[in-house]
Short mmCIF file of C-alpha atoms in Angstrom, two decimals:
data_model
loop_
_atom_site.label_atom_id
_atom_site.label_comp_id
_atom_site.label_asym_id
_atom_site.label_seq_id
_atom_site.Cartn_x
_atom_site.Cartn_y
_atom_site.Cartn_z
CA MET A 27 -19.35 -17.02 -3.69
CA VAL A 28 -17.73 -15.42 -0.65
CA HIS A 29 -20.11 -13.23 1.34
CA SER A 30 -17.70 -11.37 3.60
CA ASN A 31 -15.11 -8.57 3.62
CA TYR A 32 -13.16 -7.55 6.72
CA HIS A 33 -10.96 -4.85 5.21
CA ILE A 34 -13.07 -1.80 4.39
CA HIS A 35 -12.12 1.88 4.52
CA SER A 36 -14.28 5.00 4.35
CA ASN A 37 -13.90 8.75 4.08
CA TYR A 38 -12.89 8.80 7.72
CA CYS A 39 -9.43 7.89 6.37
CA ASP A 40 -8.33 7.35 2.75
CA GLY A 41 -11.57 5.87 1.43
CA LYS A 42 -13.84 7.77 -0.94
CA ASN A 43 -17.28 6.83 0.38
CA SER A 44 -19.14 7.16 3.65
CA LEU A 45 -19.53 4.25 6.04
CA GLU A 46 -23.21 3.93 5.18
CA GLU A 47 -22.52 3.97 1.44
CA MET A 48 -20.10 1.09 1.94
CA VAL A 49 -22.70 -0.83 3.96
CA GLN A 50 -25.32 -0.34 1.26
CA ALA A 51 -22.87 -1.44 -1.45
CA ALA A 52 -22.03 -4.56 0.53
CA ILE A 53 -25.70 -5.46 0.92
CA GLN A 54 -26.30 -4.85 -2.79
CA GLU A 55 -23.43 -7.23 -3.64
CA GLY A 56 -24.91 -9.93 -1.43
CA LEU A 57 -22.40 -9.76 1.42
CA THR A 58 -23.70 -10.88 4.80
CA SER A 59 -20.72 -10.11 7.07
CA ILE A 60 -18.34 -7.15 6.91
CA GLY A 61 -15.84 -5.35 9.09
CA PHE A 62 -14.76 -1.72 8.93
CA THR A 63 -11.02 -1.16 9.35
CA GLY A 64 -10.27 2.54 9.29
CA HIS A 65 -6.56 3.33 9.43
CA ALA A 66 -5.76 4.04 13.09
CA PRO A 67 -4.18 7.46 13.72
CA LEU A 68 -0.39 7.65 13.53
CA PRO A 69 1.99 9.70 15.69
CA TYR A 70 3.09 11.82 12.73
CA GLU A 71 1.37 14.01 10.14
CA ASN A 72 -0.08 12.15 7.14
CA ASP A 73 -3.01 12.21 4.73
CA TRP A 74 -4.19 8.59 4.83
CA THR A 75 -5.19 7.69 8.39
CA MET A 76 -8.03 8.79 10.61
CA LYS A 77 -7.43 11.86 12.72
CA LYS A 78 -7.28 11.32 16.46
CA GLU A 79 -10.23 13.65 16.97
CA THR A 80 -12.49 11.67 14.60
CA VAL A 81 -11.86 8.18 15.97
CA ARG A 82 -14.70 8.28 18.48
CA SER A 83 -17.14 9.46 15.81
CA TYR A 84 -16.00 6.62 13.53
CA MET A 85 -16.52 4.02 16.23
CA ASP A 86 -19.93 5.38 17.21
CA GLU A 87 -21.11 5.50 13.60
CA VAL A 88 -20.05 1.91 12.90
CA ARG A 89 -21.94 0.75 16.00
CA THR A 90 -25.01 2.74 14.93
CA LEU A 91 -24.93 1.26 11.42
CA ALA A 92 -24.49 -2.25 12.84
CA GLU A 93 -27.74 -1.80 14.74
CA LYS A 94 -29.56 -0.09 11.87
CA TYR A 95 -28.74 -2.82 9.34
CA GLN A 96 -28.67 -5.85 11.64
CA GLU A 97 -31.52 -7.54 9.77
CA HIS A 98 -29.54 -7.38 6.52
CA ILE A 99 -25.84 -7.71 7.37
CA ASP A 100 -23.49 -8.35 10.28
CA ILE A 101 -21.13 -5.40 10.83
CA SER A 102 -17.99 -5.59 12.98
CA LEU A 103 -15.95 -2.66 14.29
CA GLY A 104 -12.28 -2.87 13.49
CA MET A 105 -9.22 -0.83 12.60
CA GLU A 106 -6.09 -1.33 10.55
CA ILE A 107 -3.24 -0.74 12.98
CA ASP A 108 0.31 0.04 11.91
CA TYR A 109 3.37 -1.73 13.26
CA PHE A 110 6.70 0.08 12.95
CA MET A 111 9.90 -1.71 11.99
CA ASP A 112 12.19 0.78 13.75
CA THR A 113 10.50 0.44 17.16
CA GLU A 114 9.08 -3.08 16.72
CA ASP A 115 5.81 -1.81 18.20
CA ILE A 116 2.51 -0.05 17.57
CA SER A 117 1.61 3.39 18.90
CA SER A 118 0.38 3.87 22.46
CA ASP A 119 -2.89 5.28 21.09
CA SER A 120 -3.45 2.10 19.07
CA LYS A 121 -2.80 -0.04 22.13
CA ALA A 122 -5.49 1.89 24.00
CA LEU A 123 -8.02 1.40 21.18
CA ILE A 124 -7.67 -2.36 20.69
CA PRO A 125 -9.86 -3.40 23.68
CA GLU A 126 -12.76 -1.42 22.20
CA LEU A 127 -12.65 -3.19 18.83
CA ASP A 128 -14.30 -6.39 17.63
CA PHE A 129 -11.14 -7.24 15.67
CA PHE A 130 -8.17 -5.55 14.04
CA ILE A 131 -5.77 -5.91 11.14
CA GLY A 132 -2.04 -5.58 11.75
CA SER A 133 -0.08 -4.09 8.85
CA ILE A 134 3.26 -2.51 8.01
CA HIS A 135 3.07 0.47 5.64
CA THR A 136 6.30 2.34 6.36
CA ILE A 137 10.01 1.72 5.85
CA GLY A 138 11.17 4.31 8.36
CA LYS A 139 12.10 7.96 8.74
CA MET A 140 14.29 9.34 5.96
CA ARG A 141 17.11 11.84 6.45
CA ASN A 142 14.76 14.67 5.46
CA GLY A 143 12.57 13.82 8.44
CA LEU A 144 9.71 12.38 6.37
CA MET A 145 8.41 8.84 6.70
CA ALA A 146 9.01 6.60 3.68
CA ASP A 147 5.91 4.61 2.76
CA ILE A 148 6.25 1.10 1.36
CA ASP A 149 3.28 1.46 -0.97
CA TYR A 150 3.49 5.06 -2.20
CA THR A 151 5.77 5.46 -5.24
CA PRO A 152 8.81 3.51 -6.48
CA GLU A 153 10.90 6.63 -5.92
CA ILE A 154 9.86 6.98 -2.26
CA PHE A 155 10.32 3.22 -1.81
CA GLU A 156 13.87 3.45 -3.18
CA ALA A 157 14.69 6.56 -1.14
CA GLY A 158 13.46 4.91 2.04
CA ILE A 159 15.64 1.84 1.48
CA LYS A 160 18.60 4.08 0.68
CA ASP A 161 18.24 6.16 3.86
CA CYS A 162 17.08 3.48 6.30
CA PHE A 163 18.95 0.40 5.02
CA ASP A 164 22.00 1.93 3.29
CA GLY A 165 20.46 0.99 -0.03
CA SER A 166 20.38 -2.74 0.71
CA VAL A 167 17.13 -4.14 -0.65
CA SER A 168 17.81 -7.57 0.82
CA ALA A 169 18.36 -6.07 4.29
CA PHE A 170 15.05 -4.22 4.01
CA VAL A 171 13.13 -7.28 2.79
CA ARG A 172 14.56 -9.49 5.52
CA ARG A 173 13.75 -6.87 8.16
CA TYR A 174 10.22 -6.40 6.79
CA TYR A 175 9.39 -10.10 7.08
CA GLU A 176 11.13 -10.35 10.45
CA SER A 177 9.04 -7.44 11.75
CA LEU A 178 5.82 -8.77 10.25
CA GLY A 179 6.37 -12.05 12.06
CA ASN A 180 7.26 -10.24 15.28
CA MET A 181 4.07 -8.20 14.94
CA ALA A 182 2.03 -11.39 14.69
CA LEU A 183 3.62 -12.84 17.82
CA THR A 184 3.54 -9.71 19.98
CA ILE A 185 0.24 -7.97 19.23
CA GLN A 186 -1.57 -11.00 17.76
CA PRO A 187 -3.82 -9.22 15.26
CA ASP A 188 -6.88 -11.08 14.08
CA ILE A 189 -5.70 -10.55 10.50
CA ILE A 190 -2.29 -9.95 8.91
CA GLY A 191 -2.73 -7.23 6.28
CA HIS A 192 -1.44 -7.55 2.68
CA MET A 193 1.47 -9.77 3.63
CA ASP A 194 3.71 -9.09 0.62
CA ILE A 195 2.78 -5.47 -0.05
CA ILE A 196 6.49 -4.80 -0.58
CA LYS A 197 6.00 -6.11 -4.14
CA LYS A 198 3.66 -3.23 -5.04
CA ASN A 199 6.50 -1.06 -6.34
CA ASN A 200 8.51 -4.01 -7.65
CA ALA A 201 7.09 -4.25 -11.16
CA ASP A 202 9.40 -6.19 -13.50
CA ASN A 203 11.54 -7.16 -10.47
CA ARG A 204 12.90 -3.63 -10.28
CA PHE A 205 14.20 -4.14 -6.74
CA PHE A 206 14.14 -7.88 -6.01
CA ASP A 207 13.15 -11.30 -7.32
CA ASP A 208 10.75 -13.12 -5.00
CA GLN A 209 11.81 -16.45 -6.50
CA GLU A 210 15.29 -16.16 -5.02
CA PRO A 211 16.01 -18.47 -2.06
CA TRP A 212 16.88 -15.68 0.39
CA TYR A 213 13.52 -13.99 -0.22
CA GLN A 214 11.50 -17.16 0.14
CA GLU A 215 13.41 -18.12 3.27
CA ALA A 216 12.60 -14.76 4.88
CA ALA A 217 8.92 -15.04 3.96
CA GLY A 218 8.78 -18.66 5.12
CA THR A 219 10.22 -17.85 8.54
CA CYS A 220 7.64 -15.08 8.82
CA LEU A 221 4.87 -17.56 8.05
CA ASP A 222 6.08 -19.84 10.84
CA LYS A 223 5.68 -16.96 13.29
CA ILE A 224 2.23 -16.13 11.94
CA LYS A 225 1.16 -19.74 12.36
CA ALA A 226 2.38 -19.71 15.96
CA SER A 227 0.46 -16.49 16.63
CA GLY A 228 -2.89 -17.87 15.48
CA SER A 229 -3.49 -14.87 13.21
CA ILE A 230 -5.40 -15.13 9.93
CA ILE A 231 -3.71 -14.12 6.67
CA GLU A 232 -5.87 -12.11 4.31
CA VAL A 233 -5.98 -12.69 0.58
CA ASN A 234 -6.31 -9.05 -0.46
CA THR A 235 -7.77 -7.91 -3.79
CA GLY A 236 -7.44 -4.18 -3.10
CA GLY A 237 -4.31 -3.70 -5.18
CA MET A 238 -5.87 -5.41 -8.19
CA ILE A 239 -8.49 -2.72 -8.73
CA ARG A 240 -5.74 -0.11 -9.01
CA TYR A 241 -2.70 -1.96 -10.36
CA GLY A 242 -3.90 -5.23 -11.89
CA ASP A 243 -3.37 -8.91 -11.13
CA ARG A 244 0.27 -8.53 -10.07
CA CYS A 245 -0.96 -6.74 -6.94
CA LEU A 246 -3.04 -9.59 -5.57
CA TYR A 247 -1.61 -10.19 -2.12
CA PRO A 248 -0.08 -12.66 -1.46
CA GLU A 249 1.60 -14.28 -4.46
CA ARG A 250 0.40 -17.72 -5.51
CA TRP A 251 3.57 -19.46 -4.26
CA LEU A 252 2.98 -17.86 -0.87
CA MET A 253 -0.63 -19.07 -0.93
CA GLU A 254 0.67 -22.58 -1.55
CA THR A 255 3.06 -22.29 1.40
CA ILE A 256 0.29 -20.89 3.62
CA LEU A 257 -1.88 -23.89 2.73
CA GLU A 258 1.00 -26.28 3.37
CA LYS A 259 1.57 -24.75 6.81
CA GLU A 260 -2.19 -24.88 7.53
CA ILE A 261 -2.50 -21.17 8.30
CA PRO A 262 -6.09 -19.88 8.09
CA ILE A 263 -7.02 -17.30 5.46
CA THR A 264 -9.83 -14.91 4.72
CA LEU A 265 -10.70 -13.06 1.50
CA ASN A 266 -10.79 -9.26 1.77
CA GLY A 267 -11.30 -6.38 -0.64
CA ASP A 268 -9.19 -3.71 1.10
CA SER A 269 -12.02 -1.59 -0.24
CA HIS A 270 -11.60 2.18 -0.57
CA THR A 271 -14.65 2.70 -2.82
CA THR A 272 -18.07 1.12 -3.24
CA GLU A 273 -16.84 -0.36 -6.54
CA GLY A 274 -14.14 -2.25 -4.65
CA ILE A 275 -16.40 -3.87 -2.07
CA CYS A 276 -15.79 -7.36 -3.45
CA TYR A 277 -13.59 -6.65 -6.45
CA ALA A 278 -12.32 -9.74 -8.31
CA TYR A 279 -13.76 -12.09 -5.67
CA GLU A 280 -14.95 -14.70 -8.18
CA GLU A 281 -11.60 -14.71 -10.00
CA VAL A 282 -9.60 -15.01 -6.78
CA LEU A 283 -11.96 -17.60 -5.31
CA THR A 284 -11.30 -19.76 -8.38
CA LEU A 285 -7.56 -19.36 -7.78
CA LEU A 286 -7.88 -20.28 -4.10
CA LYS A 287 -9.71 -23.46 -5.03
CA LYS A 288 -7.03 -24.33 -7.60
CA VAL A 289 -4.35 -23.86 -4.96
CA GLY A 290 -6.27 -26.25 -2.75
CA PHE A 291 -8.02 -24.13 -0.13
CA LYS A 292 -11.31 -25.56 1.11
CA ALA A 293 -12.39 -22.83 3.55
CA ILE A 294 -11.91 -19.24 4.68
CA MET A 295 -12.42 -17.61 8.05
CA VAL A 296 -15.53 -15.50 8.66
CA ARG A 297 -17.04 -13.79 11.67
CA LYS A 298 -20.18 -15.40 13.06
CA LYS A 299 -21.88 -14.05 16.17
CA GLY A 300 -18.73 -12.22 17.22
CA SER A 301 -16.29 -15.11 16.71
CA TRP A 302 -14.14 -16.42 13.89
CA ALA A 303 -15.24 -19.64 12.24
CA GLN A 304 -14.38 -21.63 9.11
CA GLU A 305 -16.72 -21.43 6.14
CA SER A 306 -16.41 -23.74 3.14
CA ILE A 307 -15.72 -22.21 -0.26
#
């Protein structure tokens, strides 16, 4: 059994439960090490990240809970920070927050700004996904996919996040290969080059079960063939729930742990006394 989860949200952003409710759920499930990763504020209006004015309260509350529950569980303060493909950077506010965190996840959630002025999210609906590719990449899915993996790799090298978030989240709206086939050579080449950059950065890749609770097994990130490539390239992994509810605190962990062992993984990365270390699975 895995006893950790370093991708947890709360009602400070798009989670449903309070920080303390998530802590209590983690303890009840037998977890011994967790990290909170509220979505860092973004420089545009949205309904899924923390607000700039609540960030300090979030950080203070996580620190308070870490002290309150220290005899039961180790709690780290983190954030999930967005990297933008159009600027190849994170926001200035995020840069200022990083030194105050124990760790952080680097993720890409947006395609870019559409002609109507709105941001197109990668993981919202298939219609928004398609509209974003149409407006930002002249409708070329392959150009978008290549740019996504190029930017994800650049993110790893430039900001060096502790964890790379949901590496192939672009498949979320790709049911039945609606937009692309990840078995095609061009796709696997783009993902493979990205993995080389991640390896060079020293970042950890998360195996993320958060999509499974909402959309089923096809939304386990990353795909098995990517897991096999990650193992071949000797890139470290960790197992995370991307938990937005107490029910998701370690959703499908046993099932995914069995898969990881079948692929050939022997260990995951966990936080121990403020540092990352390997733990056998």
